[in-house]
Amino acid sequence: MHIMEGFLPPMWCAVWFIIAIPVVAYGLYKIKKVVDETPESKALLAVSGAFMFVISSLKLPSVTGSCSHPTGNGLGAALFGPAATAVLATIVLIFQAILLAHGGITTLGANIVSMGIVGPLVGWLVYLGLKKAGCPSKINIFFIAFIADFATYLVTAIQLGLAFPEPNTMEAITKFFLIFAPTQLPLAIAEGLLTVIIWNGLMSYKPKLLNKLGAIADNELQGE
């Protein structure tokens, strides 16, 4: 969920901006490094950002009366890492706030932290663990998409619970999370399956580039 404009108290808006800015700055450095080392990855970087923009713009009604949407942040994290994904999410969230009134400028820092930083980071850590365990990349990509999506909403619940701790912080976080979870769990599964479909296409057309980026192992190169 994108936290809407003006919803968070100013203090919490500032806190999340302070956390987000250095991570996004580091992400710019990482993107420059990747592009310098693999110039052919520019198109894939753009595809990752476009995928995130489109899929996270699909607001769906929640069974609890709120709204939910996929996040699209797992694909970029698998390909370029969580820091680069923070930059992609920042661009996506700015355009969505300005063009779609989805999220907001004052809450941009909070939305970057949830959808662009913590969600992708948690998914990426699980992704690395699965890679080290020798799991096929299709399994890995499902779980990074699923977990990055679900973790994003958990972080949003924490952000809202911290901002509105009534009757206390833990109960508030639990309340907000239970609003999101019934819809977000199946939605995260669906996003994982969709991301696998996208991944299969990339595996068919750009296997060597995926291998060069470290996203797939040598033994998964098709036609080799």
PDB file of C-alpha atoms in Angstrom:
ATOM      1  CA  MET A   1       0.000   0.000   0.000  1.00  0.00           C
ATOM      2  CA  HIS A   2       1.221   3.495  -0.828  1.00  0.00           C
ATOM      3  CA  ILE A   3       0.680   5.728   2.196  1.00  0.00           C
ATOM      4  CA  MET A   4      -1.288   8.674   0.837  1.00  0.00           C
ATOM      5  CA  GLU A   5      -0.333  12.338   0.845  1.00  0.00           C
ATOM      6  CA  GLY A   6      -0.659  14.066   4.211  1.00  0.00           C
ATOM      7  CA  PHE A   7      -1.498  10.893   6.135  1.00  0.00           C
ATOM      8  CA  LEU A   8       1.662  10.637   8.244  1.00  0.00           C
ATOM      9  CA  PRO A   9       2.652  13.157  10.934  1.00  0.00           C
ATOM     10  CA  PRO A  10       5.497  15.479   9.788  1.00  0.00           C
ATOM     11  CA  MET A  11       7.986  13.935  12.229  1.00  0.00           C
ATOM     12  CA  TRP A  12       7.545  10.470  10.722  1.00  0.00           C
ATOM     13  CA  CYS A  13       7.714  11.858   7.185  1.00  0.00           C
ATOM     14  CA  ALA A  14      11.110  13.318   8.086  1.00  0.00           C
ATOM     15  CA  VAL A  15      12.323  10.109   9.733  1.00  0.00           C
ATOM     16  CA  TRP A  16      11.593   7.983   6.682  1.00  0.00           C
ATOM     17  CA  PHE A  17      13.196  10.521   4.331  1.00  0.00           C
ATOM     18  CA  ILE A  18      16.348  10.504   6.474  1.00  0.00           C
ATOM     19  CA  ILE A  19      16.499   6.713   6.205  1.00  0.00           C
ATOM     20  CA  ALA A  20      15.684   6.588   2.486  1.00  0.00           C
ATOM     21  CA  ILE A  21      18.011   9.273   1.099  1.00  0.00           C
ATOM     22  CA  PRO A  22      21.405   7.612   1.795  1.00  0.00           C
ATOM     23  CA  VAL A  23      20.142   4.244   0.526  1.00  0.00           C
ATOM     24  CA  VAL A  24      18.904   5.791  -2.727  1.00  0.00           C
ATOM     25  CA  ALA A  25      22.210   7.639  -3.099  1.00  0.00           C
ATOM     26  CA  TYR A  26      24.076   4.349  -2.709  1.00  0.00           C
ATOM     27  CA  GLY A  27      21.683   2.770  -5.202  1.00  0.00           C
ATOM     28  CA  LEU A  28      22.630   5.415  -7.793  1.00  0.00           C
ATOM     29  CA  TYR A  29      26.268   4.442  -7.321  1.00  0.00           C
ATOM     30  CA  LYS A  30      25.417   0.750  -7.766  1.00  0.00           C
ATOM     31  CA  ILE A  31      23.422   1.427 -10.930  1.00  0.00           C
ATOM     32  CA  LYS A  32      26.278   3.433 -12.417  1.00  0.00           C
ATOM     33  CA  LYS A  33      28.658   0.592 -11.615  1.00  0.00           C
ATOM     34  CA  VAL A  34      26.415  -2.026 -13.215  1.00  0.00           C
ATOM     35  CA  VAL A  35      25.831   0.085 -16.324  1.00  0.00           C
ATOM     36  CA  ASP A  36      29.564   0.773 -16.672  1.00  0.00           C
ATOM     37  CA  GLU A  37      30.414  -2.914 -16.370  1.00  0.00           C
ATOM     38  CA  THR A  38      27.495  -4.226 -18.470  1.00  0.00           C
ATOM     39  CA  PRO A  39      26.169  -1.477 -20.780  1.00  0.00           C
ATOM     40  CA  GLU A  40      23.839  -3.999 -22.382  1.00  0.00           C
ATOM     41  CA  SER A  41      21.882  -4.172 -19.107  1.00  0.00           C
ATOM     42  CA  LYS A  42      20.392  -0.672 -19.590  1.00  0.00           C
ATOM     43  CA  ALA A  43      17.307  -2.026 -21.351  1.00  0.00           C
ATOM     44  CA  LEU A  44      16.803  -4.635 -18.636  1.00  0.00           C
ATOM     45  CA  LEU A  45      17.066  -1.933 -15.994  1.00  0.00           C
ATOM     46  CA  ALA A  46      14.344   0.033 -17.792  1.00  0.00           C
ATOM     47  CA  VAL A  47      12.161  -3.081 -18.071  1.00  0.00           C
ATOM     48  CA  SER A  48      12.496  -3.697 -14.332  1.00  0.00           C
ATOM     49  CA  GLY A  49      11.387  -0.132 -13.576  1.00  0.00           C
ATOM     50  CA  ALA A  50       8.514  -0.283 -16.049  1.00  0.00           C
ATOM     51  CA  PHE A  51       7.340  -3.595 -14.600  1.00  0.00           C
ATOM     52  CA  MET A  52       7.340  -2.095 -11.112  1.00  0.00           C
ATOM     53  CA  PHE A  53       5.450   0.998 -12.280  1.00  0.00           C
ATOM     54  CA  VAL A  54       2.729  -0.896 -14.118  1.00  0.00           C
ATOM     55  CA  ILE A  55       2.109  -3.673 -11.633  1.00  0.00           C
ATOM     56  CA  SER A  56       2.185  -1.446  -8.546  1.00  0.00           C
ATOM     57  CA  SER A  57      -0.307   0.951 -10.157  1.00  0.00           C
ATOM     58  CA  LEU A  58      -2.993  -1.753 -10.150  1.00  0.00           C
ATOM     59  CA  LYS A  59      -5.013  -0.881  -7.053  1.00  0.00           C
ATOM     60  CA  LEU A  60      -7.366  -3.676  -6.059  1.00  0.00           C
ATOM     61  CA  PRO A  61     -10.150  -3.514  -3.449  1.00  0.00           C
ATOM     62  CA  SER A  62      -9.336  -5.350  -0.231  1.00  0.00           C
ATOM     63  CA  VAL A  63     -11.738  -7.664   1.557  1.00  0.00           C
ATOM     64  CA  THR A  64     -11.125  -5.579   4.680  1.00  0.00           C
ATOM     65  CA  GLY A  65     -12.222  -2.313   3.076  1.00  0.00           C
ATOM     66  CA  SER A  66      -8.761  -0.964   2.234  1.00  0.00           C
ATOM     67  CA  CYS A  67      -6.951  -1.493  -1.064  1.00  0.00           C
ATOM     68  CA  SER A  68      -4.002  -3.615  -2.127  1.00  0.00           C
ATOM     69  CA  HIS A  69      -1.703  -3.901  -5.092  1.00  0.00           C
ATOM     70  CA  PRO A  70       1.303  -5.906  -6.258  1.00  0.00           C
ATOM     71  CA  THR A  71       4.671  -4.225  -5.792  1.00  0.00           C
ATOM     72  CA  GLY A  72       6.850  -5.481  -8.643  1.00  0.00           C
ATOM     73  CA  ASN A  73      10.003  -4.944  -6.595  1.00  0.00           C
ATOM     74  CA  GLY A  74      11.293  -8.512  -6.628  1.00  0.00           C
ATOM     75  CA  LEU A  75      12.358  -8.600 -10.283  1.00  0.00           C
ATOM     76  CA  GLY A  76      14.675  -5.612 -10.042  1.00  0.00           C
ATOM     77  CA  ALA A  77      16.145  -6.897  -6.773  1.00  0.00           C
ATOM     78  CA  ALA A  78      16.938 -10.282  -8.348  1.00  0.00           C
ATOM     79  CA  LEU A  79      18.612  -8.670 -11.339  1.00  0.00           C
ATOM     80  CA  PHE A  80      20.381  -5.660  -9.839  1.00  0.00           C
ATOM     81  CA  GLY A  81      20.185  -5.968  -6.065  1.00  0.00           C
ATOM     82  CA  PRO A  82      18.131  -4.105  -3.444  1.00  0.00           C
ATOM     83  CA  ALA A  83      20.085  -0.827  -3.582  1.00  0.00           C
ATOM     84  CA  ALA A  84      19.414  -0.358  -7.296  1.00  0.00           C
ATOM     85  CA  THR A  85      15.787  -1.330  -6.690  1.00  0.00           C
ATOM     86  CA  ALA A  86      15.510   1.562  -4.226  1.00  0.00           C
ATOM     87  CA  VAL A  87      16.316   3.952  -7.081  1.00  0.00           C
ATOM     88  CA  LEU A  88      13.811   2.316  -9.409  1.00  0.00           C
ATOM     89  CA  ALA A  89      11.151   2.474  -6.691  1.00  0.00           C
ATOM     90  CA  THR A  90      11.896   6.147  -6.054  1.00  0.00           C
ATOM     91  CA  ILE A  91      11.333   7.008  -9.714  1.00  0.00           C
ATOM     92  CA  VAL A  92       8.194   4.887  -9.834  1.00  0.00           C
ATOM     93  CA  LEU A  93       6.753   6.380  -6.639  1.00  0.00           C
ATOM     94  CA  ILE A  94       7.415   9.967  -7.753  1.00  0.00           C
ATOM     95  CA  PHE A  95       5.608   9.429 -11.054  1.00  0.00           C
ATOM     96  CA  GLN A  96       2.735   7.613  -9.360  1.00  0.00           C
ATOM     97  CA  ALA A  97       2.339  10.386  -6.793  1.00  0.00           C
ATOM     98  CA  ILE A  98       2.346  13.119  -9.440  1.00  0.00           C
ATOM     99  CA  LEU A  99       0.429  11.425 -12.243  1.00  0.00           C
ATOM    100  CA  LEU A 100      -1.888   9.003 -10.443  1.00  0.00           C
ATOM    101  CA  ALA A 101      -2.288  10.536  -6.962  1.00  0.00           C
ATOM    102  CA  HIS A 102      -1.075   7.153  -5.735  1.00  0.00           C
ATOM    103  CA  GLY A 103       0.995   7.779  -2.625  1.00  0.00           C
ATOM    104  CA  GLY A 104       2.327  11.265  -2.031  1.00  0.00           C
ATOM    105  CA  ILE A 105       5.338  13.558  -1.904  1.00  0.00           C
ATOM    106  CA  THR A 106       5.355  14.068   1.877  1.00  0.00           C
ATOM    107  CA  THR A 107       5.030  10.304   2.365  1.00  0.00           C
ATOM    108  CA  LEU A 108       7.544   9.491  -0.386  1.00  0.00           C
ATOM    109  CA  GLY A 109      10.275   8.583   2.105  1.00  0.00           C
ATOM    110  CA  ALA A 110       8.020   6.129   3.917  1.00  0.00           C
ATOM    111  CA  ASN A 111       6.904   4.494   0.682  1.00  0.00           C
ATOM    112  CA  ILE A 112      10.499   4.228  -0.551  1.00  0.00           C
ATOM    113  CA  VAL A 113      11.528   2.513   2.695  1.00  0.00           C
ATOM    114  CA  SER A 114       8.725  -0.055   2.439  1.00  0.00           C
ATOM    115  CA  MET A 115       8.508  -0.741  -1.295  1.00  0.00           C
ATOM    116  CA  GLY A 116      11.995   0.246  -2.388  1.00  0.00           C
ATOM    117  CA  ILE A 117      14.286  -0.722   0.476  1.00  0.00           C
ATOM    118  CA  VAL A 118      13.090  -3.181   3.119  1.00  0.00           C
ATOM    119  CA  GLY A 119      10.760  -5.252   0.930  1.00  0.00           C
ATOM    120  CA  PRO A 120      13.378  -5.866  -1.792  1.00  0.00           C
ATOM    121  CA  LEU A 121      16.139  -6.378   0.800  1.00  0.00           C
ATOM    122  CA  VAL A 122      14.235  -9.089   2.687  1.00  0.00           C
ATOM    123  CA  GLY A 123      13.304 -10.816  -0.558  1.00  0.00           C
ATOM    124  CA  TRP A 124      16.872 -10.562  -1.835  1.00  0.00           C
ATOM    125  CA  LEU A 125      18.312 -12.133   1.325  1.00  0.00           C
ATOM    126  CA  VAL A 126      15.999 -15.115   0.930  1.00  0.00           C
ATOM    127  CA  TYR A 127      16.880 -15.209  -2.783  1.00  0.00           C
ATOM    128  CA  LEU A 128      20.603 -15.394  -1.943  1.00  0.00           C
ATOM    129  CA  GLY A 129      19.955 -18.209   0.510  1.00  0.00           C
ATOM    130  CA  LEU A 130      18.052 -20.208  -2.095  1.00  0.00           C
ATOM    131  CA  LYS A 131      20.789 -19.618  -4.679  1.00  0.00           C
ATOM    132  CA  LYS A 132      23.439 -20.876  -2.275  1.00  0.00           C
ATOM    133  CA  ALA A 133      21.274 -23.928  -1.621  1.00  0.00           C
ATOM    134  CA  GLY A 134      21.355 -24.661  -5.363  1.00  0.00           C
ATOM    135  CA  CYS A 135      17.657 -24.071  -6.052  1.00  0.00           C
ATOM    136  CA  PRO A 136      16.635 -23.403  -9.676  1.00  0.00           C
ATOM    137  CA  SER A 137      16.293 -19.733 -10.553  1.00  0.00           C
ATOM    138  CA  LYS A 138      12.544 -20.131 -11.226  1.00  0.00           C
ATOM    139  CA  ILE A 139      12.023 -21.141  -7.614  1.00  0.00           C
ATOM    140  CA  ASN A 140      14.260 -18.319  -6.437  1.00  0.00           C
ATOM    141  CA  ILE A 141      12.448 -15.689  -8.482  1.00  0.00           C
ATOM    142  CA  PHE A 142       9.054 -16.788  -7.191  1.00  0.00           C
ATOM    143  CA  PHE A 143      10.147 -16.421  -3.590  1.00  0.00           C
ATOM    144  CA  ILE A 144      11.907 -13.097  -4.021  1.00  0.00           C
ATOM    145  CA  ALA A 145       8.772 -11.643  -5.645  1.00  0.00           C
ATOM    146  CA  PHE A 146       6.446 -13.186  -3.059  1.00  0.00           C
ATOM    147  CA  ILE A 147       8.497 -12.173  -0.036  1.00  0.00           C
ATOM    148  CA  ALA A 148       9.389  -8.684  -1.297  1.00  0.00           C
ATOM    149  CA  ASP A 149       5.688  -8.014  -1.844  1.00  0.00           C
ATOM    150  CA  PHE A 150       4.556  -9.326   1.526  1.00  0.00           C
ATOM    151  CA  ALA A 151       7.438  -7.701   3.423  1.00  0.00           C
ATOM    152  CA  THR A 152       6.530  -4.349   1.849  1.00  0.00           C
ATOM    153  CA  TYR A 153       3.094  -4.506   3.442  1.00  0.00           C
ATOM    154  CA  LEU A 154       4.505  -5.626   6.771  1.00  0.00           C
ATOM    155  CA  VAL A 155       6.775  -2.574   6.795  1.00  0.00           C
ATOM    156  CA  THR A 156       3.832  -0.336   5.883  1.00  0.00           C
ATOM    157  CA  ALA A 157       1.894  -1.780   8.832  1.00  0.00           C
ATOM    158  CA  ILE A 158       4.856  -1.030  11.097  1.00  0.00           C
ATOM    159  CA  GLN A 159       5.086   2.528   9.760  1.00  0.00           C
ATOM    160  CA  LEU A 160       1.400   3.139  10.391  1.00  0.00           C
ATOM    161  CA  GLY A 161       1.537   1.510  13.802  1.00  0.00           C
ATOM    162  CA  LEU A 162       4.460   3.725  14.832  1.00  0.00           C
ATOM    163  CA  ALA A 163       2.676   6.841  13.603  1.00  0.00           C
ATOM    164  CA  PHE A 164      -0.665   5.952  15.206  1.00  0.00           C
ATOM    165  CA  PRO A 165       0.146   3.802  18.289  1.00  0.00           C
ATOM    166  CA  GLU A 166      -3.361   3.331  19.645  1.00  0.00           C
ATOM    167  CA  PRO A 167      -3.951   1.692  22.063  1.00  0.00           C
ATOM    168  CA  ASN A 168      -0.254   0.775  21.880  1.00  0.00           C
ATOM    169  CA  THR A 169       2.334   0.325  19.151  1.00  0.00           C
ATOM    170  CA  MET A 170       2.230  -3.482  18.880  1.00  0.00           C
ATOM    171  CA  GLU A 171      -1.548  -3.650  18.811  1.00  0.00           C
ATOM    172  CA  ALA A 172      -1.650  -0.881  16.231  1.00  0.00           C
ATOM    173  CA  ILE A 173       0.891  -2.681  14.004  1.00  0.00           C
ATOM    174  CA  THR A 174      -1.075  -5.918  14.327  1.00  0.00           C
ATOM    175  CA  LYS A 175      -4.324  -4.127  13.477  1.00  0.00           C
ATOM    176  CA  PHE A 176      -2.888  -2.552  10.339  1.00  0.00           C
ATOM    177  CA  PHE A 177      -1.223  -5.789   9.245  1.00  0.00           C
ATOM    178  CA  LEU A 178      -4.444  -7.762   9.646  1.00  0.00           C
ATOM    179  CA  ILE A 179      -6.167  -5.215   7.409  1.00  0.00           C
ATOM    180  CA  PHE A 180      -3.693  -5.936   4.616  1.00  0.00           C
ATOM    181  CA  ALA A 181      -2.880  -9.635   5.055  1.00  0.00           C
ATOM    182  CA  PRO A 182      -6.096 -11.371   3.881  1.00  0.00           C
ATOM    183  CA  THR A 183      -5.846  -9.759   0.455  1.00  0.00           C
ATOM    184  CA  GLN A 184      -2.087  -9.380   0.213  1.00  0.00           C
ATOM    185  CA  LEU A 185      -1.181 -13.015   0.802  1.00  0.00           C
ATOM    186  CA  PRO A 186      -2.921 -14.381  -2.322  1.00  0.00           C
ATOM    187  CA  LEU A 187      -1.870 -11.256  -4.224  1.00  0.00           C
ATOM    188  CA  ALA A 188       1.781 -11.884  -3.321  1.00  0.00           C
ATOM    189  CA  ILE A 189       1.455 -15.477  -4.545  1.00  0.00           C
ATOM    190  CA  ALA A 190      -0.032 -14.236  -7.820  1.00  0.00           C
ATOM    191  CA  GLU A 191       2.777 -11.707  -8.177  1.00  0.00           C
ATOM    192  CA  GLY A 192       5.326 -14.454  -7.627  1.00  0.00           C
ATOM    193  CA  LEU A 193       3.783 -16.549 -10.407  1.00  0.00           C
ATOM    194  CA  LEU A 194       3.605 -13.571 -12.781  1.00  0.00           C
ATOM    195  CA  THR A 195       7.230 -12.718 -12.098  1.00  0.00           C
ATOM    196  CA  VAL A 196       8.192 -16.300 -12.930  1.00  0.00           C
ATOM    197  CA  ILE A 197       6.471 -15.886 -16.314  1.00  0.00           C
ATOM    198  CA  ILE A 198       8.457 -12.703 -16.957  1.00  0.00           C
ATOM    199  CA  TRP A 199      11.585 -14.483 -15.807  1.00  0.00           C
ATOM    200  CA  ASN A 200      10.990 -17.378 -18.207  1.00  0.00           C
ATOM    201  CA  GLY A 201      10.848 -14.867 -21.057  1.00  0.00           C
ATOM    202  CA  LEU A 202      14.111 -13.278 -19.962  1.00  0.00           C
ATOM    203  CA  MET A 203      15.679 -16.722 -19.660  1.00  0.00           C
ATOM    204  CA  SER A 204      14.671 -17.461 -23.245  1.00  0.00           C
ATOM    205  CA  TYR A 205      15.907 -14.215 -24.800  1.00  0.00           C
ATOM    206  CA  LYS A 206      18.722 -12.960 -22.555  1.00  0.00           C
ATOM    207  CA  PRO A 207      20.236 -15.946 -20.705  1.00  0.00           C
ATOM    208  CA  LYS A 208      23.840 -14.789 -21.139  1.00  0.00           C
ATOM    209  CA  LEU A 209      23.052 -11.340 -19.777  1.00  0.00           C
ATOM    210  CA  LEU A 210      21.281 -12.865 -16.770  1.00  0.00           C
ATOM    211  CA  ASN A 211      24.319 -15.040 -16.195  1.00  0.00           C
ATOM    212  CA  LYS A 212      26.646 -12.048 -16.500  1.00  0.00           C
ATOM    213  CA  LEU A 213      24.580 -10.198 -13.897  1.00  0.00           C
ATOM    214  CA  GLY A 214      24.852 -13.208 -11.593  1.00  0.00           C
ATOM    215  CA  ALA A 215      21.114 -13.888 -11.677  1.00  0.00           C
ATOM    216  CA  ILE A 216      21.446 -17.441 -13.030  1.00  0.00           C
ATOM    217  CA  ALA A 217      24.119 -20.093 -12.692  1.00  0.00           C
ATOM    218  CA  ASP A 218      26.249 -21.344 -15.575  1.00  0.00           C
ATOM    219  CA  ASN A 219      24.344 -24.637 -15.736  1.00  0.00           C
ATOM    220  CA  GLU A 220      21.079 -22.774 -16.422  1.00  0.00           C
ATOM    221  CA  LEU A 221      22.303 -21.175 -19.626  1.00  0.00           C
ATOM    222  CA  GLN A 222      20.001 -22.407 -22.345  1.00  0.00           C
ATOM    223  CA  GLY A 223      21.503 -23.784 -25.485  1.00  0.00           C
ATOM    224  CA  GLU A 224      24.976 -24.076 -23.953  1.00  0.00           C
TER     225      GLU A 224
END
